[in-house]
């Protein structure tokens, strides 16, 4: 029997599905010891700090992660950072294979004038802020304006717009950060515009998310019927299945009678942002009607861009165009990559399952004989490693703190608080 040691860097969906794929490939002859390394004191990646808090069903995949984590041979090393606590070279020595599963956390930039004005930010800041990510807890998001513009036509833009335009008490029974709920309750934002640079037939929203929008109880959702019927004509007689499904869902929204809720999400299409203007902070976004010379602007005090993400570079790992350079998940020597760091920020959480399974098959094909070069604990010098046992204590404490408030959990937002909860 051969037992190989594998390190997975990043405790998000792609990392867990890679671990699961390895566990499924085990046999009497082939066994794995899997160490998952995570820089935050908490695992689950985007399931904790990305998925919208009003979509709790999507987060139930964490139950799968917890089953993977209690399989024999699996160890969690959270609060351990590649770069400061250990290096990729050390991992390559200590393990038969290293899997990078660090996702893509950096928001892409529009590259237009005014993008860095106060009041303009990426969803890569706004989303982890409302989801209690410790690195974003001290951001102040100024919601004193009436109108916010969200740029992008994907599901992240939709999450951001919805969270901004919900009646904030709807977030009370969710695990939204307390600081964010307080800000939303004090928010003056009543109009949110989602702006797409192409027509509705090219929107990257998915139809289940679109179909949920008219169910919002306290928010008007507005699409211009002619925008959608023009898009239906442009899509032709035989649009792809997902395009048709999206356009059907958008037509339902466009045909729905407007309500008189004071909170509104309005979709605009064929609008290319060309400048963000303001004296010292955001005051308006200037758009060009895509494919024409027509210029128009929207007065607003907040702009959130949700136009995709790039991977954060790790020392010793080659990067290009926001992704780890790889061939089908192979990086170099005994290093592999899975998830968004491999293929870019696309697909839903489940997409990572088949993706990771394919890469793990290649990894197993590459294995020869196990090498023994000591343990990761020889390298980590601090004694505040969050193991699976510590995480289970943190997890239970958060769930218990949420119970009397009718929340699935009350997340701790501060690193020290998280470590204290884990009795570290
Ligand atoms: P996305 O789906 O790739 O959408 C990005 C959007 O940004 C596109 O509409 C794109 O338009 C636009 N864009 C890109 N560059 C732009 C620019 N320079 N100016 C204006 N617009 C620009 O990305 P995402 O919304 O970040 O989502 C990432 C992935 O996570 C997606 O697969 C998404 O479905 C998934 N996700 C799923 C859920 C869910 O299931 N509920 C929730 C959140 C995210 P073009 O098409 O014109 O480039």
mmCIF file of N, CA, C and O in Angstrom, residues 10-19 36 44-48 51 61 65 68 101 338-339 348-350 352-353 356:
data_model
loop_
_atom_site.group_PDB
_atom_site.id
_atom_site.type_symbol
_atom_site.label_atom_id
_atom_site.label_comp_id
_atom_site.label_asym_id
_atom_site.label_seq_id
_atom_site.Cartn_x
_atom_site.Cartn_y
_atom_site.Cartn_z
ATOM 1 N N UNK A 10 -5.945 26.518 0.548
ATOM 2 C CA UNK A 10 -7.231 27.194 0.311
ATOM 3 C C UNK A 10 -8.367 26.272 0.698
ATOM 4 O O UNK A 10 -8.498 25.175 0.156
ATOM 5 N N UNK A 11 -9.187 26.722 1.678
ATOM 6 C CA UNK A 11 -10.271 25.880 2.199
ATOM 7 C C UNK A 11 -11.626 26.327 1.665
ATOM 8 O O UNK A 11 -12.598 26.423 2.405
ATOM 9 N N UNK A 12 -11.668 26.611 0.374
ATOM 10 C CA UNK A 12 -12.946 26.943 -0.256
ATOM 11 C C UNK A 12 -13.504 25.729 -0.982
ATOM 12 O O UNK A 12 -12.950 24.623 -0.877
ATOM 13 N N UNK A 13 -14.595 25.929 -1.735
ATOM 14 C CA UNK A 13 -15.224 24.800 -2.415
ATOM 15 C C UNK A 13 -14.255 23.989 -3.274
ATOM 16 O O UNK A 13 -14.259 22.755 -3.220
ATOM 17 N N UNK A 14 -13.393 24.652 -4.042
ATOM 18 C CA UNK A 14 -12.491 23.916 -4.935
ATOM 19 C C UNK A 14 -11.542 23.034 -4.120
ATOM 20 O O UNK A 14 -11.266 21.891 -4.499
ATOM 21 N N UNK A 15 -11.062 23.542 -2.992
ATOM 22 C CA UNK A 15 -10.161 22.769 -2.136
ATOM 23 C C UNK A 15 -10.858 21.547 -1.556
ATOM 24 O O UNK A 15 -10.323 20.429 -1.582
ATOM 25 N N UNK A 16 -12.069 21.758 -1.031
ATOM 26 C CA UNK A 16 -12.796 20.609 -0.455
ATOM 27 C C UNK A 16 -13.139 19.570 -1.521
ATOM 28 O O UNK A 16 -13.046 18.368 -1.282
ATOM 29 N N UNK A 17 -13.538 20.039 -2.709
ATOM 30 C CA UNK A 17 -13.888 19.053 -3.742
ATOM 31 C C UNK A 17 -12.636 18.305 -4.235
ATOM 32 O O UNK A 17 -12.740 17.134 -4.615
ATOM 33 N N UNK A 18 -11.464 18.958 -4.189
ATOM 34 C CA UNK A 18 -10.228 18.253 -4.535
ATOM 35 C C UNK A 18 -9.973 17.165 -3.485
ATOM 36 O O UNK A 18 -9.634 16.025 -3.830
ATOM 37 N N UNK A 19 -10.158 17.509 -2.211
ATOM 38 C CA UNK A 19 -9.960 16.525 -1.132
ATOM 39 C C UNK A 19 -10.937 15.367 -1.301
ATOM 40 O O UNK A 19 -10.559 14.192 -1.186
ATOM 41 N N UNK A 36 -5.147 20.480 4.678
ATOM 42 C CA UNK A 36 -5.729 21.670 4.039
ATOM 43 C C UNK A 36 -5.239 22.901 4.791
ATOM 44 O O UNK A 36 -5.394 22.993 6.013
ATOM 45 N N UNK A 44 -14.189 27.231 4.406
ATOM 46 C CA UNK A 44 -15.382 27.305 3.553
ATOM 47 C C UNK A 44 -15.297 28.377 2.470
ATOM 48 O O UNK A 44 -16.170 28.476 1.625
ATOM 49 N N UNK A 45 -14.260 29.231 2.503
ATOM 50 C CA UNK A 45 -14.046 30.165 1.397
ATOM 51 C C UNK A 45 -15.281 30.962 1.022
ATOM 52 O O UNK A 45 -15.931 31.577 1.879
ATOM 53 N N UNK A 46 -15.612 30.937 -0.269
ATOM 54 C CA UNK A 46 -16.731 31.752 -0.761
ATOM 55 C C UNK A 46 -18.075 31.366 -0.156
ATOM 56 O O UNK A 46 -18.994 32.174 -0.139
ATOM 57 N N UNK A 47 -18.178 30.124 0.331
ATOM 58 C CA UNK A 47 -19.456 29.723 0.929
ATOM 59 C C UNK A 47 -19.701 30.545 2.196
ATOM 60 O O UNK A 47 -20.838 30.880 2.525
ATOM 61 N N UNK A 48 -18.613 30.937 2.849
ATOM 62 C CA UNK A 48 -18.746 31.792 4.031
ATOM 63 C C UNK A 48 -18.724 33.277 3.668
ATOM 64 O O UNK A 48 -19.516 34.055 4.171
ATOM 65 N N UNK A 51 -21.115 33.869 -0.852
ATOM 66 C CA UNK A 51 -22.535 33.573 -1.129
ATOM 67 C C UNK A 51 -23.424 34.589 -0.390
ATOM 68 O O UNK A 51 -23.186 34.906 0.778
ATOM 69 N N UNK A 61 -24.073 23.391 1.203
ATOM 70 C CA UNK A 61 -22.949 22.574 0.720
ATOM 71 C C UNK A 61 -21.860 22.476 1.802
ATOM 72 O O UNK A 61 -21.032 21.568 1.778
ATOM 73 N N UNK A 65 -18.718 19.735 3.008
ATOM 74 C CA UNK A 65 -17.331 20.051 3.375
ATOM 75 C C UNK A 65 -16.986 19.435 4.736
ATOM 76 O O UNK A 65 -15.890 18.907 4.931
ATOM 77 N N UNK A 68 -16.268 15.768 4.504
ATOM 78 C CA UNK A 68 -14.941 15.525 3.915
ATOM 79 C C UNK A 68 -13.872 15.715 5.006
ATOM 80 O O UNK A 68 -12.918 14.958 5.099
ATOM 81 N N UNK A 101 -5.663 26.100 -4.341
ATOM 82 C CA UNK A 101 -7.125 26.263 -4.446
ATOM 83 C C UNK A 101 -7.497 27.595 -3.804
ATOM 84 O O UNK A 101 -8.377 27.666 -2.948
ATOM 85 N N UNK A 338 -6.664 24.077 -8.865
ATOM 86 C CA UNK A 338 -8.085 23.770 -9.110
ATOM 87 C C UNK A 338 -8.911 25.047 -8.898
ATOM 88 O O UNK A 338 -8.436 26.022 -8.310
ATOM 89 N N UNK A 339 -10.153 25.021 -9.352
ATOM 90 C CA UNK A 339 -11.112 26.101 -9.063
ATOM 91 C C UNK A 339 -10.848 27.368 -9.850
ATOM 92 O O UNK A 339 -10.290 27.345 -10.951
ATOM 93 N N UNK A 348 -20.777 27.838 -11.087
ATOM 94 C CA UNK A 348 -21.347 27.849 -9.736
ATOM 95 C C UNK A 348 -20.492 26.937 -8.847
ATOM 96 O O UNK A 348 -19.548 26.308 -9.329
ATOM 97 N N UNK A 349 -20.834 26.863 -7.563
ATOM 98 C CA UNK A 349 -20.006 26.112 -6.616
ATOM 99 C C UNK A 349 -19.817 24.667 -7.090
ATOM 100 O O UNK A 349 -18.711 24.128 -7.065
ATOM 101 N N UNK A 350 -20.899 24.052 -7.578
ATOM 102 C CA UNK A 350 -20.838 22.658 -8.019
ATOM 103 C C UNK A 350 -19.895 22.432 -9.193
ATOM 104 O O UNK A 350 -19.375 21.313 -9.363
ATOM 105 N N UNK A 352 -17.001 23.249 -9.445
ATOM 106 C CA UNK A 352 -15.677 22.896 -8.922
ATOM 107 C C UNK A 352 -15.524 21.403 -8.651
ATOM 108 O O UNK A 352 -14.413 20.911 -8.524
ATOM 109 N N UNK A 353 -16.654 20.701 -8.557
ATOM 110 C CA UNK A 353 -16.579 19.287 -8.206
ATOM 111 C C UNK A 353 -15.993 18.478 -9.366
ATOM 112 O O UNK A 353 -15.000 17.765 -9.198
ATOM 113 N N UNK A 356 -12.338 19.670 -10.144
ATOM 114 C CA UNK A 356 -11.317 19.138 -9.223
ATOM 115 C C UNK A 356 -11.118 17.639 -9.465
ATOM 116 O O UNK A 356 -9.984 17.151 -9.427
#
